[in-house]
Every structure is written in C-alpha cells, then in structure tokens.
Amino acid sequence: MLILGIESSCDETSAAVVEEGRVVRALVTNTQTAVHAQFEGVVPEVASRAHTEVILPVVEEVLRQAGLRARDVDVVAATARPGLSGSLMVGFNFGKAFAAAVERPFVAVDHMLAHAFAVQLERPLVYPYAVLLVSGGHTLVGVSRTFDELEVVGTTIDDACGEAFDKVSTFLGLGYPGGPRIDSLAAEGDRRAFVFPKPRLHRADQRYDVSYSGLKTAVVHQLSQFHTPGYAINAANIAAAFQHAAIEMVVERLSNVCIDYGMQRVGVGGGVAANSELRARLGAWTERNVVIPRIELCMDNGAMVAGLAYHLYRAHGADSLDSGVQSRVAAFRHRHRD
Ligand code: KG4
Ligand code: ZN
C-alpha cells in the first residue's frame, strides 16, 4: 500500500510516499526558515501564504521522485492537528482535494503522534516505549502505548524547548531558527562559564514537567549572576551553558519516565531531537534501546504522516472529507494539577 503523506502544521511544507507504513520511497520538504528569518520567528499569515505557493510543486516533486502518477497512490493523509490553523488548512485541504480527485481514501493525522511514530521509520521498536517529543511548539515526555495512543506524563509549564533555543538565539544575535545555530556555536564554547539555575518543580506530580522561562530569563536578563569567575563572557560560552541546561532538563525527565514506568525502550522526536548534545547524551544510554530518527525524520516531515496513516487506515478506515483542522490538542499542553 502506497500512502502519500502531507505535513504543513508550521513552517515546513513536506510530502512523502511511504510503502506499507515502513519504507520511505520519497520525501520532499520545503522549509520556510529564510522567509521567517527577517521576523525572527514564524509569522502565521506569511506561513500559510508560503504553504499555498509551494504545496503543489512539493507534491508533484515527491511523486516524480517516487516514480508514481497521482492515481498510483492508494491512500492520502495529511496533518490535522495541532499547529497553526492557516498552515494546517493548506496541506489538509490540498490532501482532501487530492484524495477526492483520484477517488482514494483520506486519513487525518495527529502531528504529535506522527513525531512519536517517526521512530518506527528509523528502526522498528516494540511498543510500549518511553517518548520524548521536543519541538518549537511542544515539549512532552510520556509513553507511546501503540501507534495511536500516547500517554502524556509531563509537559512544559511555559515555553517549549525549541522556543527557548529560538529566543536565546535571538538574544545572542544569531538569528532564526535558533536551535541549529546555538548547537554549532555551543561546540566552540565552554559550558562551565555559566551555571544556570534549575527550575524548582518540587511537587511530586511535577517530576516530569519542565519549565524554560526561568532559564531564558537567566540568560537574557540575569547573565552576570550565573557567571563563573575566570571564564570569558562570550556568545559561544553562553550557548554552551544554555544548551547544556536546556538538554539536561529533558534528559532528566525522560529518565524519570523510564525508571518510574519501567521502560527499557525509548523513542525521541521533534526538531530539537536534531540537537547534537541531546543525541550524544541519549546515545550514551547503552543499557536502554534508544531510537532517535535521522534528522530529516526528526524535523516536521510528510513521511511520519504517511507512516502513521498506514496503521490508522488499517485499524480505523478512512476519515470523512468533512473533517477539519484543530489548532490545539488539550492532552499535549500543560494541565494545572491542583
Ligand atoms: O518539530 P519542528 O521541526 O517544528 C515544530 O513542530 O515546532 O521543530 C522546530 C524546532 C525549532 O525551535 C528549532 O530551533 C529546533 O526545533 N531545532 C533545534 C535544532 N534543530 C532544530 N534545537 C536544538 N538543536 C538543534 N540542532
Ligand atoms: Zn513538529
């Protein structure tokens, strides 16, 4: 079964053809980072317009690379939630129109479940497994029970991890998107130059939550308070110390989930999973079976959408062409547990 998967929830327009939910036949991603760089962040209206301009060429190109005509596709899938509404609508409506035109079933896909599923495209991993999903919009730890069941155990109580990278990057004048720039600059710095405070999430039920606003404030407004005498105050040292603190936080929460839920298998996803320090830290967990997909499958991509859609379609059949997009999904956001 050949599935065409379309992803457009934020600032990447991506399409892929995946065979039997496993083999990526072709993947084409158009990133809008250059368009948004001048605004130092994603501008929703600009993003939807850019998706509209490139969606057809991206899909045509992926079919060309896969050596297929439109009618060779068996099922069409697109991201339905969560994300920027205008962006989601472009890929979702395109997918529905494509499905209607070639008279094929349509499947609506959840973006976070798709990130958790991307692990399976890298290397099959038996369910259940502990997951860490870290992107520009979400930060969560939990347990992937099966392809369509993600038990969210902890989230960020304020900023997402990738958002913190992007904000600190803007502060350092490195530009947007911040993650990759901080990542490469950090390699030249010494993290011992600053010792940033850890967030105080002491309540037992916050053992899995993270907070990035304190770290961001420490870097942007209170830098000198956390400086280690004898080390230079320069961008590389700030990047190295910030990255270390930011990554430490999620690694620790993921470790808590593995211990408390007895998980030996671990999957990681989302744009921040491209981070070299995160990959190195988790790569050293040799006692666990950790799968971090290759970078193009960590970032937003159509392959994870097509791959997950294969299982959704086999289990639940097609979705109605009347279905719509949803910008937020309550389960993936922080709930105040009082
Ligand atoms: O999953 P993604 O492509 O889009 C969202 O769904 O948000 O994630 C994008 C985020 C951005 O915040 C970007 O700065 C971050 O992932 N990112 C990184 C790295 N590469 C991308 N963060 C840290 N280190 C990286 N190497
Ligand atoms: Zn994403």
mmCIF file of C-alpha atoms and ligand atoms in Angstrom:
data_model
loop_
_atom_site.group_PDB
_atom_site.id
_atom_site.type_symbol
_atom_site.label_atom_id
_atom_site.label_comp_id
_atom_site.label_asym_id
_atom_site.label_seq_id
_atom_site.Cartn_x
_atom_site.Cartn_y
_atom_site.Cartn_z
ATOM 1 C CA MET A 1 0.000 0.000 0.000
ATOM 2 C CA LEU A 2 1.430 3.381 -1.055
ATOM 3 C CA ILE A 3 0.472 6.342 1.096
ATOM 4 C CA LEU A 4 1.018 9.988 0.242
ATOM 5 C CA GLY A 5 1.547 11.971 3.476
ATOM 6 C CA ILE A 6 1.350 15.752 3.660
ATOM 7 C CA GLU A 7 2.610 17.908 6.545
ATOM 8 C CA SER A 8 2.101 21.684 6.818
ATOM 9 C CA SER A 9 1.411 22.382 10.513
ATOM 10 C CA CYS A 10 4.068 25.072 10.984
ATOM 11 C CA ASP A 11 6.715 26.346 8.564
ATOM 12 C CA GLU A 12 7.651 23.240 6.617
ATOM 13 C CA THR A 13 5.704 22.084 3.561
ATOM 14 C CA SER A 14 6.517 18.421 3.268
ATOM 15 C CA ALA A 15 5.229 15.432 1.317
ATOM 16 C CA ALA A 16 6.318 11.806 1.258
ATOM 17 C CA VAL A 17 5.351 8.480 -0.226
ATOM 18 C CA VAL A 18 5.675 5.604 2.235
ATOM 19 C CA GLU A 19 5.157 1.942 1.410
ATOM 20 C CA GLU A 20 3.415 -0.396 3.897
ATOM 21 C CA GLY A 21 3.959 2.130 6.705
ATOM 22 C CA ARG A 22 7.654 1.366 6.700
ATOM 23 C CA VAL A 23 9.675 2.189 3.589
ATOM 24 C CA VAL A 24 10.148 5.838 2.666
ATOM 25 C CA ARG A 25 10.008 5.854 -1.151
ATOM 26 C CA ALA A 26 10.470 9.640 -1.414
ATOM 27 C CA LEU A 27 10.441 12.643 0.920
ATOM 28 C CA VAL A 28 10.470 16.292 -0.151
ATOM 29 C CA THR A 29 10.486 19.142 2.361
ATOM 30 C CA ASN A 30 10.378 22.845 1.622
ATOM 31 C CA THR A 31 11.387 24.871 4.654
ATOM 32 C CA GLN A 32 10.330 28.487 5.074
ATOM 33 C CA THR A 33 13.062 29.463 7.527
ATOM 34 C CA ALA A 34 14.522 32.042 5.113
ATOM 35 C CA VAL A 35 11.104 33.707 4.805
ATOM 36 C CA HIS A 36 10.614 33.961 8.574
ATOM 37 C CA ALA A 37 14.225 34.800 9.478
ATOM 38 C CA GLN A 38 13.683 38.527 8.897
ATOM 39 C CA PHE A 39 10.906 38.482 11.556
ATOM 40 C CA GLU A 40 12.963 36.267 13.937
ATOM 41 C CA GLY A 41 10.104 33.800 14.238
ATOM 42 C CA VAL A 42 7.252 32.192 12.349
ATOM 43 C CA VAL A 43 4.603 34.679 11.188
ATOM 44 C CA PRO A 44 1.386 32.638 10.771
ATOM 45 C CA GLU A 45 -0.081 34.641 7.883
ATOM 46 C CA VAL A 46 3.212 34.570 5.980
ATOM 47 C CA ALA A 47 3.499 30.828 6.652
ATOM 48 C CA SER A 48 0.064 29.994 5.186
ATOM 49 C CA ARG A 49 0.772 32.012 2.059
ATOM 50 C CA ALA A 50 4.121 30.302 1.579
ATOM 51 C CA HIS A 51 2.492 26.858 2.002
ATOM 52 C CA THR A 52 -0.066 27.792 -0.656
ATOM 53 C CA GLU A 53 2.706 28.690 -3.098
ATOM 54 C CA VAL A 54 4.732 25.509 -2.717
ATOM 55 C CA ILE A 55 2.262 22.744 -1.855
ATOM 56 C CA LEU A 56 1.595 21.700 -5.472
ATOM 57 C CA PRO A 57 5.274 21.700 -6.583
ATOM 58 C CA VAL A 58 6.268 19.775 -3.419
ATOM 59 C CA VAL A 59 3.661 17.055 -4.044
ATOM 60 C CA GLU A 60 4.486 16.891 -7.760
ATOM 61 C CA GLU A 61 8.167 16.528 -6.928
ATOM 62 C CA VAL A 62 7.634 13.744 -4.396
ATOM 63 C CA LEU A 63 5.529 11.778 -6.904
ATOM 64 C CA ARG A 64 8.216 12.322 -9.552
ATOM 65 C CA GLN A 65 10.961 11.085 -7.200
ATOM 66 C CA ALA A 66 8.875 8.043 -6.243
ATOM 67 C CA GLY A 67 8.215 7.349 -9.940
ATOM 68 C CA LEU A 68 4.442 7.490 -9.465
ATOM 69 C CA ARG A 69 1.427 9.122 -11.048
ATOM 70 C CA ALA A 70 -1.300 10.566 -8.840
ATOM 71 C CA ARG A 71 -3.532 7.518 -9.382
ATOM 72 C CA ASP A 72 -0.836 5.116 -8.136
ATOM 73 C CA VAL A 73 -1.338 6.439 -4.602
ATOM 74 C CA ASP A 74 -3.621 4.167 -2.511
ATOM 75 C CA VAL A 75 -4.367 6.487 0.406
ATOM 76 C CA VAL A 76 -3.831 10.221 1.002
ATOM 77 C CA ALA A 77 -3.053 11.516 4.505
ATOM 78 C CA ALA A 78 -2.460 14.976 5.956
ATOM 79 C CA THR A 79 -1.750 16.554 9.338
ATOM 80 C CA ALA A 80 -4.964 17.753 11.010
ATOM 81 C CA ARG A 81 -3.721 18.926 14.449
ATOM 82 C CA PRO A 82 -2.131 20.602 16.387
ATOM 83 C CA GLY A 83 -0.457 23.551 14.671
ATOM 84 C CA LEU A 84 -1.120 26.945 13.114
ATOM 85 C CA SER A 85 -4.690 26.814 11.732
ATOM 86 C CA GLY A 86 -3.932 28.623 8.480
ATOM 87 C CA SER A 87 -0.874 26.441 7.829
ATOM 88 C CA LEU A 88 -2.696 23.216 8.696
ATOM 89 C CA MET A 89 -5.563 24.123 6.389
ATOM 90 C CA VAL A 90 -3.343 24.408 3.309
ATOM 91 C CA GLY A 91 -1.934 20.862 3.486
ATOM 92 C CA PHE A 92 -5.136 19.359 4.889
ATOM 93 C CA ASN A 93 -7.425 20.817 2.235
ATOM 94 C CA PHE A 94 -4.924 20.019 -0.501
ATOM 95 C CA GLY A 95 -4.842 16.416 0.740
ATOM 96 C CA LYS A 96 -8.636 16.158 0.779
ATOM 97 C CA ALA A 97 -8.890 17.618 -2.733
ATOM 98 C CA PHE A 98 -6.195 15.230 -3.998
ATOM 99 C CA ALA A 99 -7.993 12.261 -2.419
ATOM 100 C CA ALA A 100 -11.325 13.334 -3.929
ATOM 101 C CA ALA A 101 -9.768 13.865 -7.371
ATOM 102 C CA VAL A 102 -8.154 10.415 -7.535
ATOM 103 C CA GLU A 103 -11.020 8.778 -5.607
ATOM 104 C CA ARG A 104 -8.867 7.437 -2.806
ATOM 105 C CA PRO A 105 -9.481 7.286 0.974
ATOM 106 C CA PHE A 106 -8.296 10.210 3.115
ATOM 107 C CA VAL A 107 -6.759 9.939 6.602
ATOM 108 C CA ALA A 108 -6.382 12.829 9.098
ATOM 109 C CA VAL A 109 -3.221 12.576 11.222
ATOM 110 C CA ASP A 110 -2.185 13.969 14.601
ATOM 111 C CA HIS A 111 1.194 15.743 14.434
ATOM 112 C CA MET A 112 2.499 14.649 17.853
ATOM 113 C CA LEU A 113 1.508 11.005 17.308
ATOM 114 C CA ALA A 114 3.290 11.290 13.967
ATOM 115 C CA HIS A 115 6.500 12.573 15.641
ATOM 116 C CA ALA A 116 6.279 9.630 18.089
ATOM 117 C CA PHE A 117 5.769 7.287 15.119
ATOM 118 C CA ALA A 118 8.787 8.635 13.162
ATOM 119 C CA VAL A 119 10.891 6.408 15.441
ATOM 120 C CA GLN A 120 9.416 3.355 13.659
ATOM 121 C CA LEU A 121 10.588 4.618 10.266
ATOM 122 C CA GLU A 122 14.145 4.753 11.573
ATOM 123 C CA ARG A 123 14.126 1.323 13.237
ATOM 124 C CA PRO A 124 11.141 -0.791 14.362
ATOM 125 C CA LEU A 125 10.703 -0.528 18.133
ATOM 126 C CA VAL A 126 8.276 -2.745 20.050
ATOM 127 C CA TYR A 127 5.504 -0.897 21.919
ATOM 128 C CA PRO A 128 5.296 0.401 24.590
ATOM 129 C CA TYR A 129 8.249 2.784 24.705
ATOM 130 C CA ALA A 130 9.072 5.964 26.624
ATOM 131 C CA VAL A 131 8.968 9.051 24.401
ATOM 132 C CA LEU A 132 10.467 12.491 24.460
ATOM 133 C CA LEU A 133 8.976 14.906 21.925
ATOM 134 C CA VAL A 134 10.755 18.233 21.732
ATOM 135 C CA SER A 135 9.918 20.858 19.118
ATOM 136 C CA GLY A 136 9.334 24.555 18.667
ATOM 137 C CA GLY A 137 5.738 24.257 19.850
ATOM 138 C CA HIS A 138 5.736 21.287 22.247
ATOM 139 C CA THR A 139 7.813 19.590 24.898
ATOM 140 C CA LEU A 140 6.473 16.397 26.360
ATOM 141 C CA VAL A 141 7.523 13.134 27.922
ATOM 142 C CA GLY A 142 5.287 10.108 28.034
ATOM 143 C CA VAL A 143 4.710 6.563 26.968
ATOM 144 C CA SER A 144 3.844 5.503 23.431
ATOM 145 C CA ARG A 145 1.475 2.589 24.140
ATOM 146 C CA THR A 146 0.741 1.953 20.499
ATOM 147 C CA PHE A 147 0.729 3.942 17.244
ATOM 148 C CA ASP A 148 -2.402 5.885 18.216
ATOM 149 C CA GLU A 149 -2.104 6.007 21.982
ATOM 150 C CA LEU A 150 0.334 8.431 23.573
ATOM 151 C CA GLU A 151 0.127 8.734 27.354
ATOM 152 C CA VAL A 152 1.386 12.223 28.181
ATOM 153 C CA VAL A 153 3.156 12.149 31.558
ATOM 154 C CA GLY A 154 4.854 15.565 31.631
ATOM 155 C CA THR A 155 4.890 18.757 29.581
ATOM 156 C CA THR A 156 6.463 22.183 29.735
ATOM 157 C CA ILE A 157 4.634 24.540 32.052
ATOM 158 C CA ASP A 158 5.633 27.572 29.920
ATOM 159 C CA ASP A 159 7.886 27.769 26.839
ATOM 160 C CA ALA A 160 8.671 24.817 24.583
ATOM 161 C CA CYS A 161 12.293 23.643 24.460
ATOM 162 C CA GLY A 162 12.827 24.690 20.822
ATOM 163 C CA GLU A 163 11.180 28.036 21.572
ATOM 164 C CA ALA A 164 13.793 28.629 24.305
ATOM 165 C CA PHE A 165 16.587 27.858 21.802
ATOM 166 C CA ASP A 166 15.000 30.291 19.335
ATOM 167 C CA LYS A 167 14.635 33.079 21.933
ATOM 168 C CA VAL A 168 18.172 32.743 23.278
ATOM 169 C CA SER A 169 19.464 32.716 19.706
ATOM 170 C CA THR A 170 17.671 35.997 19.007
ATOM 171 C CA PHE A 171 19.192 37.435 22.196
ATOM 172 C CA LEU A 172 22.670 36.400 21.069
ATOM 173 C CA GLY A 173 22.021 37.896 17.632
ATOM 174 C CA LEU A 174 22.390 34.517 15.919
ATOM 175 C CA GLY A 175 19.069 34.708 14.095
ATOM 176 C CA TYR A 176 16.254 32.262 13.381
ATOM 177 C CA PRO A 177 15.888 29.309 13.695
ATOM 178 C CA GLY A 178 17.985 29.256 16.815
ATOM 179 C CA GLY A 179 18.379 25.546 17.506
ATOM 180 C CA PRO A 180 20.917 24.657 14.823
ATOM 181 C CA ARG A 181 22.867 27.910 15.331
ATOM 182 C CA ILE A 182 23.166 27.505 19.101
ATOM 183 C CA ASP A 183 24.044 23.857 18.575
ATOM 184 C CA SER A 184 27.030 24.671 16.349
ATOM 185 C CA LEU A 185 28.200 27.685 18.373
ATOM 186 C CA ALA A 186 27.991 25.666 21.617
ATOM 187 C CA ALA A 187 30.600 23.279 20.219
ATOM 188 C CA GLU A 188 33.146 26.117 20.397
ATOM 189 C CA GLY A 189 32.201 27.201 23.929
ATOM 190 C CA ASP A 190 32.812 26.015 27.478
ATOM 191 C CA ARG A 191 29.629 25.267 29.405
ATOM 192 C CA ARG A 192 31.344 25.776 32.759
ATOM 193 C CA ALA A 193 31.410 29.543 32.099
ATOM 194 C CA PHE A 194 27.852 29.794 33.486
ATOM 195 C CA VAL A 195 25.905 27.672 35.930
ATOM 196 C CA PHE A 196 22.253 28.372 35.276
ATOM 197 C CA PRO A 197 19.610 27.612 37.914
ATOM 198 C CA LYS A 198 17.425 24.557 37.564
ATOM 199 C CA PRO A 199 13.688 25.234 37.702
ATOM 200 C CA ARG A 200 12.125 24.457 41.044
ATOM 201 C CA LEU A 201 9.454 21.933 40.182
ATOM 202 C CA HIS A 202 9.436 20.204 43.511
ATOM 203 C CA ARG A 203 5.910 18.900 43.711
ATOM 204 C CA ALA A 204 5.825 15.168 43.197
ATOM 205 C CA ASP A 205 3.383 15.456 40.309
ATOM 206 C CA GLN A 206 5.810 17.794 38.550
ATOM 207 C CA ARG A 207 8.540 15.201 38.495
ATOM 208 C CA TYR A 208 8.022 15.002 34.754
ATOM 209 C CA ASP A 209 7.308 18.641 33.871
ATOM 210 C CA VAL A 210 9.840 21.158 32.610
ATOM 211 C CA SER A 211 9.990 24.950 32.665
ATOM 212 C CA TYR A 212 12.061 27.077 30.304
ATOM 213 C CA SER A 213 11.016 30.597 31.194
ATOM 214 C CA GLY A 214 13.390 30.776 34.187
ATOM 215 C CA LEU A 215 16.343 29.590 32.118
ATOM 216 C CA LYS A 216 15.518 32.065 29.362
ATOM 217 C CA THR A 217 15.257 34.919 31.901
ATOM 218 C CA ALA A 218 18.565 33.885 33.480
ATOM 219 C CA VAL A 219 20.301 34.039 30.096
ATOM 220 C CA VAL A 220 18.657 37.199 28.815
ATOM 221 C CA HIS A 221 18.301 39.352 31.955
ATOM 222 C CA GLN A 222 20.489 37.978 34.737
ATOM 223 C CA LEU A 223 23.510 36.593 32.943
ATOM 224 C CA SER A 224 26.160 38.050 35.251
ATOM 225 C CA GLN A 225 24.587 36.413 38.337
ATOM 226 C CA PHE A 226 25.382 32.962 36.984
ATOM 227 C CA HIS A 227 28.848 33.652 35.610
ATOM 228 C CA THR A 228 31.763 31.539 36.810
ATOM 229 C CA PRO A 229 34.767 33.812 37.559
ATOM 230 C CA GLY A 230 37.710 33.234 35.263
ATOM 231 C CA TYR A 231 35.677 32.319 32.172
ATOM 232 C CA ALA A 232 35.019 34.639 29.239
ATOM 233 C CA ILE A 233 31.527 36.083 28.804
ATOM 234 C CA ASN A 234 31.072 35.423 25.109
ATOM 235 C CA ALA A 235 28.344 34.040 22.850
ATOM 236 C CA ALA A 236 29.952 30.586 22.483
ATOM 237 C CA ASN A 237 30.201 30.111 26.261
ATOM 238 C CA ILE A 238 26.624 31.331 26.774
ATOM 239 C CA ALA A 239 25.376 28.993 24.024
ATOM 240 C CA ALA A 240 27.259 26.027 25.525
ATOM 241 C CA ALA A 241 25.980 26.627 29.082
ATOM 242 C CA PHE A 242 22.414 27.313 27.936
ATOM 243 C CA GLN A 243 22.310 24.234 25.712
ATOM 244 C CA HIS A 244 23.677 22.069 28.495
ATOM 245 C CA ALA A 245 20.985 23.269 30.941
ATOM 246 C CA ALA A 246 18.167 23.014 28.371
ATOM 247 C CA ILE A 247 19.091 19.479 27.315
ATOM 248 C CA GLU A 248 19.800 18.319 30.883
ATOM 249 C CA MET A 249 16.224 19.180 31.822
ATOM 250 C CA VAL A 250 14.553 16.963 29.247
ATOM 251 C CA VAL A 251 17.065 14.133 29.646
ATOM 252 C CA GLU A 252 16.345 14.064 33.375
ATOM 253 C CA ARG A 253 12.552 13.981 32.838
ATOM 254 C CA LEU A 254 12.846 11.232 30.248
ATOM 255 C CA SER A 255 14.992 9.270 32.669
ATOM 256 C CA ASN A 256 12.296 9.673 35.368
ATOM 257 C CA VAL A 257 9.690 8.229 32.991
ATOM 258 C CA CYS A 258 11.942 5.285 32.080
ATOM 259 C CA ILE A 259 12.561 4.462 35.748
ATOM 260 C CA ASP A 260 9.029 5.006 37.068
ATOM 261 C CA TYR A 261 7.263 3.269 34.157
ATOM 262 C CA GLY A 262 9.857 0.512 33.803
ATOM 263 C CA MET A 263 10.692 1.372 30.191
ATOM 264 C CA GLN A 264 13.818 -0.051 28.538
ATOM 265 C CA ARG A 265 12.837 1.150 25.079
ATOM 266 C CA VAL A 266 12.939 4.842 24.240
ATOM 267 C CA GLY A 267 11.929 6.905 21.193
ATOM 268 C CA VAL A 268 12.727 10.565 20.592
ATOM 269 C CA GLY A 269 11.251 13.023 18.094
ATOM 270 C CA GLY A 270 10.668 16.651 17.123
ATOM 271 C CA GLY A 271 13.040 19.294 15.758
ATOM 272 C CA VAL A 272 15.155 19.571 18.929
ATOM 273 C CA ALA A 273 15.943 15.854 18.599
ATOM 274 C CA ALA A 274 18.396 17.053 15.934
ATOM 275 C CA ASN A 275 20.476 18.596 18.742
ATOM 276 C CA SER A 276 23.954 17.081 18.935
ATOM 277 C CA GLU A 277 24.208 17.258 22.744
ATOM 278 C CA LEU A 278 20.813 15.537 23.168
ATOM 279 C CA ARG A 279 21.815 12.843 20.685
ATOM 280 C CA ALA A 280 25.150 12.318 22.458
ATOM 281 C CA ARG A 281 23.559 12.177 25.925
ATOM 282 C CA LEU A 282 20.949 9.623 24.894
ATOM 283 C CA GLY A 283 23.433 7.764 22.731
ATOM 284 C CA ALA A 284 25.311 7.024 25.960
ATOM 285 C CA TRP A 285 22.256 5.229 27.425
ATOM 286 C CA THR A 286 23.657 1.901 26.301
ATOM 287 C CA GLU A 287 21.607 -0.069 28.836
ATOM 288 C CA ARG A 288 18.420 1.061 27.038
ATOM 289 C CA ASN A 289 17.256 0.638 23.452
ATOM 290 C CA VAL A 290 17.110 4.277 22.303
ATOM 291 C CA VAL A 291 15.941 5.228 18.797
ATOM 292 C CA ILE A 292 16.479 8.783 17.585
ATOM 293 C CA PRO A 293 15.440 9.104 13.933
ATOM 294 C CA ARG A 294 17.747 10.642 11.347
ATOM 295 C CA ILE A 295 17.452 14.410 11.289
ATOM 296 C CA GLU A 296 15.039 14.725 8.320
ATOM 297 C CA LEU A 297 12.633 12.441 10.210
ATOM 298 C CA CYS A 298 13.005 14.426 13.475
ATOM 299 C CA MET A 299 12.031 17.693 11.809
ATOM 300 C CA ASP A 300 8.479 18.165 10.531
ATOM 301 C CA ASN A 301 8.083 15.810 7.574
ATOM 302 C CA GLY A 302 5.482 14.059 5.433
ATOM 303 C CA ALA A 303 6.973 10.590 5.962
ATOM 304 C CA MET A 304 5.878 10.344 9.595
ATOM 305 C CA VAL A 305 2.357 11.364 8.470
ATOM 306 C CA ALA A 306 2.207 8.714 5.734
ATOM 307 C CA GLY A 307 3.741 6.059 8.003
ATOM 308 C CA LEU A 308 1.285 6.591 10.836
ATOM 309 C CA ALA A 309 -1.636 6.873 8.370
ATOM 310 C CA TYR A 310 -0.966 3.325 7.174
ATOM 311 C CA HIS A 311 -1.708 1.965 10.665
ATOM 312 C CA LEU A 312 -4.615 4.343 11.279
ATOM 313 C CA TYR A 313 -6.214 3.346 7.975
ATOM 314 C CA ARG A 314 -5.832 -0.370 8.653
ATOM 315 C CA ALA A 315 -7.261 -0.022 12.171
ATOM 316 C CA HIS A 316 -9.998 2.562 11.697
ATOM 317 C CA GLY A 317 -10.542 3.073 7.962
ATOM 318 C CA ALA A 318 -10.795 6.436 6.231
ATOM 319 C CA ASP A 319 -11.777 9.819 7.665
ATOM 320 C CA SER A 320 -14.605 11.895 6.291
ATOM 321 C CA LEU A 321 -13.829 14.644 3.802
ATOM 322 C CA ASP A 322 -15.981 16.800 6.092
ATOM 323 C CA SER A 323 -13.365 16.666 8.851
ATOM 324 C CA GLY A 324 -11.422 19.816 9.701
ATOM 325 C CA VAL A 325 -8.244 21.024 11.377
ATOM 326 C CA GLN A 326 -7.709 21.777 15.063
ATOM 327 C CA SER A 327 -5.017 24.185 16.258
ATOM 328 C CA ARG A 328 -4.732 22.837 19.816
ATOM 329 C CA VAL A 329 -4.944 19.429 21.424
ATOM 330 C CA ALA A 330 -5.584 19.646 25.174
ATOM 331 C CA ALA A 331 -3.696 16.463 26.070
ATOM 332 C CA PHE A 332 -0.409 17.842 24.708
ATOM 333 C CA ARG A 333 -0.482 21.017 26.780
ATOM 334 C CA HIS A 334 0.164 21.569 30.444
ATOM 335 C CA ARG A 335 -2.754 20.974 32.799
ATOM 336 C CA HIS A 336 -2.656 22.610 36.198
ATOM 337 C CA ARG A 337 -2.931 19.733 38.577
ATOM 338 C CA ASP A 338 -4.479 21.280 41.706
HETATM 339 O O1 KG4 B 1 9.485 19.775 15.052
HETATM 340 P P1 KG4 B 1 9.915 21.058 14.402
HETATM 341 O O2 KG4 B 1 10.607 20.957 13.050
HETATM 342 O O3 KG4 B 1 8.707 22.052 14.245
HETATM 343 C C1 KG4 B 1 7.727 22.208 15.236
HETATM 344 O O4 KG4 B 1 6.771 21.385 15.248
HETATM 345 O O5 KG4 B 1 7.922 23.125 16.076
HETATM 346 O O6 KG4 B 1 10.886 21.801 15.457
HETATM 347 C C2 KG4 B 1 11.457 23.072 15.198
HETATM 348 C C3 KG4 B 1 12.280 23.486 16.405
HETATM 349 C C4 KG4 B 1 12.793 24.923 16.351
HETATM 350 O O7 KG4 B 1 12.513 25.566 17.584
HETATM 351 C C5 KG4 B 1 14.300 24.748 16.153
HETATM 352 O O8 KG4 B 1 15.093 25.800 16.714
HETATM 353 C C6 KG4 B 1 14.550 23.441 16.877
HETATM 354 O O9 KG4 B 1 13.437 22.633 16.539
HETATM 355 N N1 KG4 B 1 15.797 22.800 16.447
HETATM 356 C C7 KG4 B 1 16.849 22.564 17.268
HETATM 357 C C8 KG4 B 1 17.884 22.018 16.456
HETATM 358 N N2 KG4 B 1 17.411 21.921 15.175
HETATM 359 C C9 KG4 B 1 16.129 22.397 15.190
HETATM 360 N N3 KG4 B 1 17.022 22.811 18.588
HETATM 361 C C10 KG4 B 1 18.202 22.482 19.133
HETATM 362 N N4 KG4 B 1 19.232 21.965 18.426
HETATM 363 C C11 KG4 B 1 19.121 21.708 17.107
HETATM 364 N N5 KG4 B 1 20.164 21.192 16.413
HETATM 365 ZN ZN ZN B 2 6.753 19.171 14.778
#
